[in-house]
CSV table of C-alpha atoms in Angstrom, one decimal:
chain,number,residue,atom,x,y,z
A,9,MET,CA,102.0,98.9,102.6
A,10,SER,CA,98.7,97.2,102.4
A,11,TRP,CA,96.3,95.8,99.9
A,12,SER,CA,92.8,94.1,100.0
A,13,ASP,CA,92.7,90.3,100.0
A,14,ILE,CA,89.5,90.3,98.1
A,15,SER,CA,88.6,92.9,95.3
A,16,SER,CA,86.4,93.0,92.3
A,17,GLY,CA,88.5,95.6,90.7
A,18,ALA,CA,92.3,96.1,90.0
A,19,PRO,CA,94.6,95.5,92.9
A,20,SER,CA,95.2,98.7,94.9
A,21,PHE,CA,98.2,99.2,97.2
A,22,ARG,CA,98.3,102.0,99.9
A,23,SER,CA,100.5,103.1,102.6
A,24,PHE,CA,99.6,103.3,106.3
A,25,PRO,CA,101.3,105.2,109.2
A,26,GLU,CA,103.5,103.7,111.7
A,27,GLY,CA,101.6,102.0,114.5
A,28,PHE,CA,98.6,101.4,112.3
A,29,ILE,CA,96.8,98.0,113.0
A,30,HIS,CA,96.1,95.8,110.1
A,31,GLY,CA,93.4,93.3,109.8
A,32,ASN,CA,92.9,89.9,108.3
A,33,LYS,CA,91.4,91.0,105.0
A,34,GLY,CA,94.1,93.5,104.2
A,35,ASN,CA,97.3,92.0,103.7
A,36,SER,CA,100.5,93.9,104.7
A,37,LEU,CA,104.1,94.3,103.6
A,38,PHE,CA,106.7,95.7,106.2
A,39,GLY,CA,110.2,97.2,105.5
A,40,ALA,CA,112.2,100.4,105.5
A,41,SER,CA,110.1,103.4,104.8
A,42,LEU,CA,111.9,104.4,101.4
A,43,LEU,CA,111.7,100.8,100.2
A,44,LEU,CA,107.9,100.9,100.8
A,45,VAL,CA,107.4,104.1,99.1
A,46,ARG,CA,109.2,102.7,96.0
A,47,LEU,CA,107.2,99.5,96.1
A,48,LEU,CA,104.0,101.5,96.5
A,49,GLY,CA,104.8,103.4,93.2
A,50,VAL,CA,105.8,100.3,91.3
A,51,MET,CA,102.8,98.1,92.6
A,52,ASN,CA,100.3,100.7,91.7
A,53,ALA,CA,101.8,101.2,88.2
A,54,PRO,CA,99.7,100.1,85.3
A,55,CYS,CA,102.3,97.4,84.3
A,56,ALA,CA,102.1,95.7,87.8
A,57,THR,CA,98.2,95.9,87.5
A,58,VAL,CA,98.5,93.8,84.3
A,59,ILE,CA,101.0,91.4,85.8
A,60,LEU,CA,98.9,90.9,88.9
A,61,GLU,CA,95.7,90.4,87.0
A,62,ALA,CA,97.6,87.5,85.2
A,63,LEU,CA,98.8,86.1,88.3
A,64,THR,CA,95.6,86.4,90.1
A,65,PRO,CA,92.7,85.7,87.8
A,66,THR,CA,90.3,85.4,90.7
A,67,MET,CA,89.1,88.2,93.0
A,68,THR,CA,91.9,87.3,95.7
A,69,ALA,CA,95.4,88.9,95.7
A,70,SER,CA,97.2,86.7,98.3
A,71,VAL,CA,100.7,87.5,99.8
A,72,GLY,CA,102.0,84.7,97.6
A,73,ASP,CA,100.6,86.2,94.4
A,74,VAL,CA,101.9,89.7,95.3
A,75,GLY,CA,105.3,88.1,96.1
A,76,LYS,CA,105.5,86.7,92.6
A,77,THR,CA,105.3,90.0,91.0
A,78,PRO,CA,108.7,90.8,89.3
A,79,ILE,CA,110.2,94.0,90.8
A,80,PRO,CA,112.7,96.1,88.9
A,81,ASP,CA,116.5,95.6,89.7
A,82,ALA,CA,116.9,99.5,89.8
A,83,LEU,CA,114.2,99.8,92.6
A,84,ALA,CA,116.7,101.4,94.9
A,85,ASP,CA,117.4,104.2,92.3
A,86,LEU,CA,113.6,105.1,91.8
A,87,PRO,CA,113.0,108.7,92.9
A,88,THR,CA,110.4,108.8,95.7
A,89,SER,CA,109.2,112.6,95.4
A,90,GLY,CA,106.6,111.9,92.7
A,91,ILE,CA,105.2,108.9,94.7
A,92,GLU,CA,105.0,110.9,97.9
A,93,ALA,CA,103.4,113.7,96.1
A,94,LEU,CA,100.8,111.3,94.7
A,95,VAL,CA,100.2,109.8,98.3
A,96,ALA,CA,99.8,113.4,99.7
A,97,THR,CA,97.3,114.2,96.9
A,98,ALA,CA,95.2,111.1,97.6
A,99,GLN,CA,95.3,111.8,101.4
A,100,SER,CA,94.1,115.3,100.9
A,101,ASP,CA,91.4,114.0,98.7
A,102,TRP,CA,90.4,111.4,101.2
A,103,ASP,CA,90.4,114.1,104.0
A,104,ASP,CA,87.7,115.9,102.1
A,105,SER,CA,85.5,112.8,102.7
A,106,GLU,CA,83.3,112.8,105.8
A,107,THR,CA,84.4,109.3,106.7
A,108,SER,CA,88.1,110.4,106.9
A,109,TRP,CA,89.4,110.6,110.6
A,110,ASN,CA,91.0,113.9,109.5
A,111,PHE,CA,87.9,115.5,107.9
A,112,SER,CA,87.4,119.1,109.0
A,113,SER,CA,85.0,120.6,106.5
A,114,SER,CA,83.6,120.0,103.0
A,115,PRO,CA,85.5,121.9,100.2
A,116,LEU,CA,81.9,122.4,98.7
A,117,VAL,CA,80.9,124.5,101.7
A,118,ALA,CA,84.0,126.7,101.3
A,119,VAL,CA,83.2,127.2,97.5
A,120,ALA,CA,79.6,128.1,98.4
A,121,GLN,CA,80.7,130.6,101.1
A,122,MET,CA,83.1,132.3,98.7
A,123,SER,CA,80.4,132.7,96.0
A,124,ARG,CA,77.8,134.0,98.4
A,125,PRO,CA,77.1,137.8,97.8
A,126,GLU,CA,77.9,140.0,100.8
A,127,THR,CA,74.9,141.4,102.6
A,128,SER,CA,74.9,144.7,104.5
């Protein structure tokens, strides 16, 4: 799991695949995959955003600040299917962008081709 060190907006946490190389401006958290999925859901929840904004009133969200965020005791019981569905939706949305490594074609082109009248 990773988040930006400096941001002018609300903190945003994201997952990355195994083998991904992280840089020095994107802090990272490592652990068991199911734990990270659950933490991803908790840390992107509105209540965690409010807590982090109180802990980090500046534009920097350090590892120490994120580490101070209270985590629910029942984290291990949190279902992951909804979180995984949200991650898949975000990934699919990102892949529609030309800057994605998995970009294949614009969905707007597909819509334009479907609405084009047939010519004989």
